[in-house]
Tab-separated table of C-alpha atoms and ligand atoms in Angstrom:
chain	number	residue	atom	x	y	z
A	1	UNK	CA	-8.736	-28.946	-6.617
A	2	UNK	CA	-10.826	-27.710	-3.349
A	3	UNK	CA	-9.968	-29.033	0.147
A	4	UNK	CA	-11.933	-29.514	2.574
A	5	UNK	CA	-10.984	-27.641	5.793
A	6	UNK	CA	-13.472	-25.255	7.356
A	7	UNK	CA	-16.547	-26.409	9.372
A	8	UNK	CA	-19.531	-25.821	6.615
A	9	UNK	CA	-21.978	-25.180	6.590
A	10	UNK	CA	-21.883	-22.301	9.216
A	11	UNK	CA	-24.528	-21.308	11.309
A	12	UNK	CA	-27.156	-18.506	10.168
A	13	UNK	CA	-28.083	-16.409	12.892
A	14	UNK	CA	-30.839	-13.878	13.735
A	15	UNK	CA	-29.701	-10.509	15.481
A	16	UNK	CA	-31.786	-7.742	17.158
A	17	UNK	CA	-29.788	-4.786	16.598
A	18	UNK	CA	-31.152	-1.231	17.102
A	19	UNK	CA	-34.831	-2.721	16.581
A	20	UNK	CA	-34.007	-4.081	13.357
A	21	UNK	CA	-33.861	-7.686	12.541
A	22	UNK	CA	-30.779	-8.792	10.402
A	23	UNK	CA	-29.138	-12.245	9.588
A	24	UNK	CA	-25.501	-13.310	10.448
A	25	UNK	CA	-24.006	-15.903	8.286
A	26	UNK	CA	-21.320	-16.644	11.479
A	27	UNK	CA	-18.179	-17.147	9.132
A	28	UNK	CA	-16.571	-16.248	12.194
A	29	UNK	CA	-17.557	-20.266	13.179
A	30	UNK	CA	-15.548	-21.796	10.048
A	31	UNK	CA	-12.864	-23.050	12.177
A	32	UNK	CA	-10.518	-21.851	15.334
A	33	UNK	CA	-6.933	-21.227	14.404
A	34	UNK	CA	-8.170	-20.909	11.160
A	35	UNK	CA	-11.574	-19.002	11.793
A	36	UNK	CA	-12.567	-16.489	9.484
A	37	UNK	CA	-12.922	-15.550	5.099
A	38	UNK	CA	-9.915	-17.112	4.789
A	39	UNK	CA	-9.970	-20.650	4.901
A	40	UNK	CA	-12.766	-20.857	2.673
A	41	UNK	CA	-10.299	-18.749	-0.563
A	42	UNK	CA	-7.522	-21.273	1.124
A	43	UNK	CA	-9.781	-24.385	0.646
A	44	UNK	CA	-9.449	-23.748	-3.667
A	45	UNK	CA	-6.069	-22.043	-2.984
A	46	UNK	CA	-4.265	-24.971	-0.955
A	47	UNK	CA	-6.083	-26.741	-3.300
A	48	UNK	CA	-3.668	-25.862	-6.174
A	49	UNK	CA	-0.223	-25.792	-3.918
A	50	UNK	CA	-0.889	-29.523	-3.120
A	51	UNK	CA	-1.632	-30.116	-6.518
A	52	UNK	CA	1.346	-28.556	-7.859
A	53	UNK	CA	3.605	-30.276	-4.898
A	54	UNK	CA	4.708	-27.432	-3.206
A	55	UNK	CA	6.782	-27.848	0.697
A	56	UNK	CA	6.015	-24.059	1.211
A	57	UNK	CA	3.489	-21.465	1.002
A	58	UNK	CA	3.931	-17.856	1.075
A	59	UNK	CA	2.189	-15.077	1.757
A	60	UNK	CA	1.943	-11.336	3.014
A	61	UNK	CA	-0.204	-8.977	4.861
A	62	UNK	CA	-0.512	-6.579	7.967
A	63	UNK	CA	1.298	-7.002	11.138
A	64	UNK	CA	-2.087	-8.606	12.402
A	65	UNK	CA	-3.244	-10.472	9.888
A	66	UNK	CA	-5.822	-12.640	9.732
A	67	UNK	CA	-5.145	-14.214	6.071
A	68	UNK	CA	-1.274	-14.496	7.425
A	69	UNK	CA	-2.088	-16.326	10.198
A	70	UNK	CA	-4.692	-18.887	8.411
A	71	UNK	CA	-2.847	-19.633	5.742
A	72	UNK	CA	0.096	-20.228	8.510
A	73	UNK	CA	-1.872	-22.533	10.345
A	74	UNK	CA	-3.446	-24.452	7.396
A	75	UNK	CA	-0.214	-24.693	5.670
A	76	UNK	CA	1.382	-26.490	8.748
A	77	UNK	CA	-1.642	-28.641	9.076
A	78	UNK	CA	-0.649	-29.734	5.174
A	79	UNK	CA	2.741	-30.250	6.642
A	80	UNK	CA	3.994	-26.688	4.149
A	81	UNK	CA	6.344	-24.194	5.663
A	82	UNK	CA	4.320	-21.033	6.017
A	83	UNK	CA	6.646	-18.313	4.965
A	84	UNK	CA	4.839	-14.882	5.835
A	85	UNK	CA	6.114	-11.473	4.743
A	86	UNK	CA	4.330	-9.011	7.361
A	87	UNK	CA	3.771	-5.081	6.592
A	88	UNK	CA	5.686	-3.561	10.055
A	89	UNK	CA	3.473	-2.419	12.317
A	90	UNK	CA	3.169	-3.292	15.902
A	91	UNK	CA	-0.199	-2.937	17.886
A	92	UNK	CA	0.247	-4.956	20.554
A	93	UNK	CA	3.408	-6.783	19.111
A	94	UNK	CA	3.066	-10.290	20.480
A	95	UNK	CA	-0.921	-10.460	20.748
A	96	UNK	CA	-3.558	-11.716	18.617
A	97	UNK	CA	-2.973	-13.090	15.024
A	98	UNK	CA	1.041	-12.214	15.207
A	99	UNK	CA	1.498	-14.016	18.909
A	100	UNK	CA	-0.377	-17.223	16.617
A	101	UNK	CA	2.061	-17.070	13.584
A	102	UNK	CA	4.824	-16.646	16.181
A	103	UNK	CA	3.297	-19.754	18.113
A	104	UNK	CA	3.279	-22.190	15.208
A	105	UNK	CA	6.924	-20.861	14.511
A	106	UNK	CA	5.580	-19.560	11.242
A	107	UNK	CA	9.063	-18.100	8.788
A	108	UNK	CA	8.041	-14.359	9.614
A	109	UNK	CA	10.363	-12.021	7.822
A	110	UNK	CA	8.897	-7.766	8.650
A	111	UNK	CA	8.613	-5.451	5.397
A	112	UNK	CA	8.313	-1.663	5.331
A	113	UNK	CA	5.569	0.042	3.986
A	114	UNK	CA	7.804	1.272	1.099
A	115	UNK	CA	8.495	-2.458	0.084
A	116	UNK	CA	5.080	-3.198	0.613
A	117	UNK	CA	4.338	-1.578	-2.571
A	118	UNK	CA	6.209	-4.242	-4.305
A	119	UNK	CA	5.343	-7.134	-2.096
A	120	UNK	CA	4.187	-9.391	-5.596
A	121	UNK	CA	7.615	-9.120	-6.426
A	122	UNK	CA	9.087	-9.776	-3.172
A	123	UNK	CA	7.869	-13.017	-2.772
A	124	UNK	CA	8.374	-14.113	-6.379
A	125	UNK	CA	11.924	-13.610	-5.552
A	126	UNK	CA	11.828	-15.620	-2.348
A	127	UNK	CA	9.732	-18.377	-4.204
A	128	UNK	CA	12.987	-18.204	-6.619
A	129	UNK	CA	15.473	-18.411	-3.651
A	130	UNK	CA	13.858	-21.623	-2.522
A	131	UNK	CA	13.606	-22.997	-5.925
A	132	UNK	CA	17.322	-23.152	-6.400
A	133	UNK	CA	17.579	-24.418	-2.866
A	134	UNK	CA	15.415	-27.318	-3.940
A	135	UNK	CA	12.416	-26.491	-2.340
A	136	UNK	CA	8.988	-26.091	-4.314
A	137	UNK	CA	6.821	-22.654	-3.042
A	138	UNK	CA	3.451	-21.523	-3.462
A	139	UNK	CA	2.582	-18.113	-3.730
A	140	UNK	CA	-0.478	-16.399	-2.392
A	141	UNK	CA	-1.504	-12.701	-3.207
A	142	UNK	CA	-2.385	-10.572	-0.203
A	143	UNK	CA	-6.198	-11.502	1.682
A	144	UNK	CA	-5.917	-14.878	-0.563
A	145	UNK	CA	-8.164	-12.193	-3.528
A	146	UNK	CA	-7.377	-13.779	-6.988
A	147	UNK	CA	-10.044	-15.719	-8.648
A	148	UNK	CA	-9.072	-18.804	-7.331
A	149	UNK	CA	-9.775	-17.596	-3.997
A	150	UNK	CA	-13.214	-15.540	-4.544
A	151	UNK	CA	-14.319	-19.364	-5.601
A	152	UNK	CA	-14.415	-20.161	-1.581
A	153	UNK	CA	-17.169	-17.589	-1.547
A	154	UNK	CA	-18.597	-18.454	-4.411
A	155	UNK	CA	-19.438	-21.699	-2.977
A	156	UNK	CA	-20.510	-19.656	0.335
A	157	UNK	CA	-22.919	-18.396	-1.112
A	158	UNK	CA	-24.516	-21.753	-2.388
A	159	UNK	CA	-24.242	-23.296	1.025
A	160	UNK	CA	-26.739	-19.740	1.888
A	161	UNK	CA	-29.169	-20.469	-0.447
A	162	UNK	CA	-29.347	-24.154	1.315
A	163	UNK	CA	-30.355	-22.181	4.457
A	164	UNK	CA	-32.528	-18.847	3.571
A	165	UNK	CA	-34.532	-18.509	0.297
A	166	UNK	CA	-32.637	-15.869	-1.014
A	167	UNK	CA	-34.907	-14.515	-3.407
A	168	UNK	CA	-36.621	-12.540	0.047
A	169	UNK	CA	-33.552	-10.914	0.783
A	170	UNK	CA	-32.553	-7.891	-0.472
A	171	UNK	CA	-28.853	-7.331	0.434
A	172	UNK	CA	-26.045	-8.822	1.606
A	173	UNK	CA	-22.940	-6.331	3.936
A	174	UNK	CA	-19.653	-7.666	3.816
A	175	UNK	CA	-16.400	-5.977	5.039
A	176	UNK	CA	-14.268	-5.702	1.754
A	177	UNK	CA	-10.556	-4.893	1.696
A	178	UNK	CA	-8.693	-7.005	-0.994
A	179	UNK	CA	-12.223	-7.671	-2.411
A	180	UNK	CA	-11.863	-11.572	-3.287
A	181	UNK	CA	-14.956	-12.241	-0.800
A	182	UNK	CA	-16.972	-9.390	-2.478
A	183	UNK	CA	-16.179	-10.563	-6.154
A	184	UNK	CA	-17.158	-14.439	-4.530
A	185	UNK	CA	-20.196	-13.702	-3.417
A	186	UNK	CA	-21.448	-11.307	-5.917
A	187	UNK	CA	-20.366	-14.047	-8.794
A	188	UNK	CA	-22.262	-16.539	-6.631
A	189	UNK	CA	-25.610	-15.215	-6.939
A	190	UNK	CA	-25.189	-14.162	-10.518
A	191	UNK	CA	-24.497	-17.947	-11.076
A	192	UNK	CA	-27.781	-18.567	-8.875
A	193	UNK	CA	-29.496	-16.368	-10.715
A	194	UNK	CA	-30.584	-13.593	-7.649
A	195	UNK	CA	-30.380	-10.025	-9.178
A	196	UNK	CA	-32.958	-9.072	-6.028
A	197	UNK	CA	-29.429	-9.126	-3.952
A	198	UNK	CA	-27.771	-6.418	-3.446
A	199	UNK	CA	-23.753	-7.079	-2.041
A	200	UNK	CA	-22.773	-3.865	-0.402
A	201	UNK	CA	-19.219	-4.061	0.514
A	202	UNK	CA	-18.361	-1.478	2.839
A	203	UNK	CA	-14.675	-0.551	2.353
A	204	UNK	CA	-12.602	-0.921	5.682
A	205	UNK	CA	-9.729	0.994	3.640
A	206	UNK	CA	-8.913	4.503	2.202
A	207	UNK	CA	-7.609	3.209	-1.090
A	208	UNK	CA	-9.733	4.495	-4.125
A	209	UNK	CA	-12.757	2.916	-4.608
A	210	UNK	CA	-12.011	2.957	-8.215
A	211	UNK	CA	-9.121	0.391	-7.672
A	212	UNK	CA	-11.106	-1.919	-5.477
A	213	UNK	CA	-14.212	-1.854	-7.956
A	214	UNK	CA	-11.713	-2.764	-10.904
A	215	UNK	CA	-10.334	-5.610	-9.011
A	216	UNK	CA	-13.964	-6.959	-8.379
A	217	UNK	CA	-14.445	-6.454	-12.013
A	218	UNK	CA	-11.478	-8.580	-12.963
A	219	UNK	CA	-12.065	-11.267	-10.804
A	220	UNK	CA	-16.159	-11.503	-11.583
A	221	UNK	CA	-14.819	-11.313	-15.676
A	222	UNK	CA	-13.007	-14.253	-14.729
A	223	UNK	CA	-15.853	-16.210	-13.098
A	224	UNK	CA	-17.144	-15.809	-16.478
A	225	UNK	CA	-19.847	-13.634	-14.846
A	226	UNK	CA	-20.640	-9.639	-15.740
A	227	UNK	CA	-19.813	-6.719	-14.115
A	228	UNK	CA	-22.918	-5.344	-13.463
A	229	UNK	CA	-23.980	-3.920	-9.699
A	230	UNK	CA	-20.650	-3.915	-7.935
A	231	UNK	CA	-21.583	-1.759	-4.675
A	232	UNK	CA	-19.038	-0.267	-2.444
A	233	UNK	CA	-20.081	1.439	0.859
A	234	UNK	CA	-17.572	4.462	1.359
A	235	UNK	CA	-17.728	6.624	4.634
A	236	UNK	CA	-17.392	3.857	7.127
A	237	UNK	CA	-13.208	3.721	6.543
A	238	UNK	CA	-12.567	5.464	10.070
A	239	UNK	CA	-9.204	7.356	10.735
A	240	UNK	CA	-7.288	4.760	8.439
A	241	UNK	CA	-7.323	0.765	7.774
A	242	UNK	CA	-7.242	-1.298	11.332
A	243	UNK	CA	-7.831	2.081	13.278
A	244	UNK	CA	-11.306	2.240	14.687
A	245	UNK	CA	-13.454	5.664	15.049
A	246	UNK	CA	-14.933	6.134	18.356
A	247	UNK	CA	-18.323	5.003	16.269
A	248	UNK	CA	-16.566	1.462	15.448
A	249	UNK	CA	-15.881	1.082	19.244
A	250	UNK	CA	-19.218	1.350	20.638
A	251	UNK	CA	-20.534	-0.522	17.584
A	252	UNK	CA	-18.421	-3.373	19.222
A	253	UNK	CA	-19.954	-3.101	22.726
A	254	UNK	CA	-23.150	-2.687	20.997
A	255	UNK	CA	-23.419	-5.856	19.491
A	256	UNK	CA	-21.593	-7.820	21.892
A	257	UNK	CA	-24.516	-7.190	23.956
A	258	UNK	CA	-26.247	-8.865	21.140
A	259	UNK	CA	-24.079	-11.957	21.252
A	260	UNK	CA	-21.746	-10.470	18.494
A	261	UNK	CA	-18.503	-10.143	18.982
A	262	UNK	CA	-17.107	-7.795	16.188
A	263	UNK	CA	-13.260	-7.212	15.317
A	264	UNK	CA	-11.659	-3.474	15.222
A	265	UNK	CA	-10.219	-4.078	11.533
A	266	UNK	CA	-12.908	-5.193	9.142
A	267	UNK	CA	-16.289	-6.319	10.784
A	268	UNK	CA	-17.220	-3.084	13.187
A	269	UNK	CA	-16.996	-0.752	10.844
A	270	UNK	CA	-18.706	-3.142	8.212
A	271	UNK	CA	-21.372	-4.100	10.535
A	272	UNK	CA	-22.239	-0.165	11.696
A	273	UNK	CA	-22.220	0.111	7.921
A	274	UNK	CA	-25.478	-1.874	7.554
A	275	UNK	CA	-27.156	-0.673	10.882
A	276	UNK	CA	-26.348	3.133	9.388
A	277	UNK	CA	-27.085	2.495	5.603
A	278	UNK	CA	-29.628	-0.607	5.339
A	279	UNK	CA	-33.272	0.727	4.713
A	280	UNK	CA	-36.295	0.182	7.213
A	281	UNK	CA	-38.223	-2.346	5.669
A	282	UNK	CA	-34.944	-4.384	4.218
A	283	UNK	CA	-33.703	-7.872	4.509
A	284	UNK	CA	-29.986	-8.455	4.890
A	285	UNK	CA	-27.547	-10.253	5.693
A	286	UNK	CA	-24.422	-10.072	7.418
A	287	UNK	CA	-21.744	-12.324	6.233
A	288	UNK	CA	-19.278	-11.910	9.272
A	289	UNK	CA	-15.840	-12.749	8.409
A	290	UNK	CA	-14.526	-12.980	11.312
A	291	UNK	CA	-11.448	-10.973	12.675
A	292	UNK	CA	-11.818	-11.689	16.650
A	293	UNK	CA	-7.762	-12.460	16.943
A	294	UNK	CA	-7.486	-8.606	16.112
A	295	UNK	CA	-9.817	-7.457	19.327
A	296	UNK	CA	-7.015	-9.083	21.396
A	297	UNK	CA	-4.421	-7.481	19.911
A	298	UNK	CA	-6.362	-4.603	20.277
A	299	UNK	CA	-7.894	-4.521	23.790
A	300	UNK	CA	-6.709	-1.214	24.688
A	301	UNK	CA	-9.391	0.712	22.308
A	302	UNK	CA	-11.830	-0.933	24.229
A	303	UNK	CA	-10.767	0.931	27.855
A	304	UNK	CA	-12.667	4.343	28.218
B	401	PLP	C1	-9.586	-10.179	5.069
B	401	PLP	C2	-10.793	-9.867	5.864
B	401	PLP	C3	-11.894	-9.198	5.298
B	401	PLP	C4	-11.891	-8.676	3.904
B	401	PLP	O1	-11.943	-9.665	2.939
B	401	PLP	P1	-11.376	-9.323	1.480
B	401	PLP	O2	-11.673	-10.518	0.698
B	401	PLP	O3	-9.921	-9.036	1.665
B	401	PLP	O4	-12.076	-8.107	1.005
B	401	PLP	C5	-13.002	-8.982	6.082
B	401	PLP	N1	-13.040	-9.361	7.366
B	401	PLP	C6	-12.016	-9.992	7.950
B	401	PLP	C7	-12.119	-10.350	9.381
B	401	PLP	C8	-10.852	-10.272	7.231
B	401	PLP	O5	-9.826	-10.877	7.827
């Protein structure tokens, strides 16, 4: 079952960046507490924990995330206790997507990176804790990537081809991390039928590419799609995942002249991964997932 609860379609923008002309599908614009990828993996995933009658919904991610503090939101908007298990971390402690989830008095219990590794597991056991208790919880994988989320962008990609004829475009950037947007959109237009598109994730991670390609492939297999042209843009990763490069923070003042505001984690080093990569005469798109709660919780790379 899919819910409705972002604001679709959103807008698709034109950009002058570095005298090239690129699109912006502003999935920034889906909603506010909720903006983002997120809500549109937690539309088909919130789908099922209705459906199954859950009271709670848990999930993990960084100190700052922005699937944590969706799925937070949306779940109290369900009326579901949004249990969060958060990697520990503190930039900026109580800014940006953790002051949120500490706003809307999310459950918020800090792991360590060492029980990070086994996260799955920790919040099987906590779904199992609240079972005997009575209570009924939902599990959600980290970024919301299992095939029932990658649907959301699945169907993103549908609404696109309501608003650009996408057999003139050549290729579509998206930051990709837990790769359930990638694996969406790329199963999206194999569905529509638009081999001319290109999706070139550019990794915002330094996991192995190998592991982040395999988990496209699983999720496109399935979609009941193939696994043909799964594209991963490496080089763009900066010092480590949500640390910028120098680069990433003037792409950020860059476009914001543009009207573009970009977030340190995912969509700066994503979006100077087209302007650097994306050939002269091309046609692309920038699906822009959003992210801006992390620029406030970040504000200090931004003062030099
Ligand atoms: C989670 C996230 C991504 C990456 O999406 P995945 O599906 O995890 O690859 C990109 N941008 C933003 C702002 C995000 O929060």
């Amino acid at each position: 079952m899919k819910l409705d609860l972002a604001r679709k379609p959103t807008p698709l923008e034109k950009v002058r960046i570095r005298g090239k002309e690129v699109f912006v599908k502003r999935d920034d614009l889906t909603e506010f507490v909720a903006s983002g990828n997120k809500i549109r993996k937690l539309e088909y995933l919130l789908g099922e924990a209705v459906q199954m009658g859950a009271d709670t919904v848990i999930t993990c991610g960084a100190f700052q995330s922005n699937h944590a503090r969706a799925t937070a939101y949306l779940s109290i908007k369900l009326g579901k206790k949004p249990v969060l298990f958060l990697k520990e971390w503190h930039p900026g402690k109580k800014s940006g997507n953790f002051m949120l989830d500490t706003v809307m008095g999310a459950e918020i219990h800090t792991v360590t990176p060492e029980e990070y590794e086994r996260i799955d597991e920790i919040m099987q056991e906590m779904a199992k804790k609240l079972e005997k208790e009575g209570r009924k919880a939902y599990v959600i994988p980290e970024g919301g990537s299992n095939t029932t989320g990658a649907k959301g962008y699945v169907d993103m990609v549908f609404e696109l081809s309501r608003q650009i004829d996408l057999s003139e475009i050549d290729a579509i950037y998206v930051a990709t991390s837990s790769a359930g947007t990638h694996a969406g959109i790329l199963a999206g237009l194999k569905l529509l039928g638009y081999k001319n598109v290109e999706v070139r994730g550019v990794v915002v991670h330094k996991k192995p590419k190998e592991l982040v390609a395999d988990r496209i492939k699983n999720m496109l297999q399935e979609l009941g799609v193939d696994t043909d042209g799964i594209i991963l843009v490496g080089g763009f990763e900066g010092p480590d995942y949500a640390i910028p490069s120098k680069e990433d923070v003037g792409m950020i003042k860059e476009a914001g002249r543009t009207g573009i505001i970009l977030d340190p984690v995912y969509t700066a080093k994503a979006f100077r991964g087209m302007v650097e990569t994306m050939g002269e005469k091309e046609r692309v798109i920038f699906v822009h997932t959003g992210g801006t709660f992390g620029l406030f919780a970040q504000a200090n790379i931004l003062e030099e």
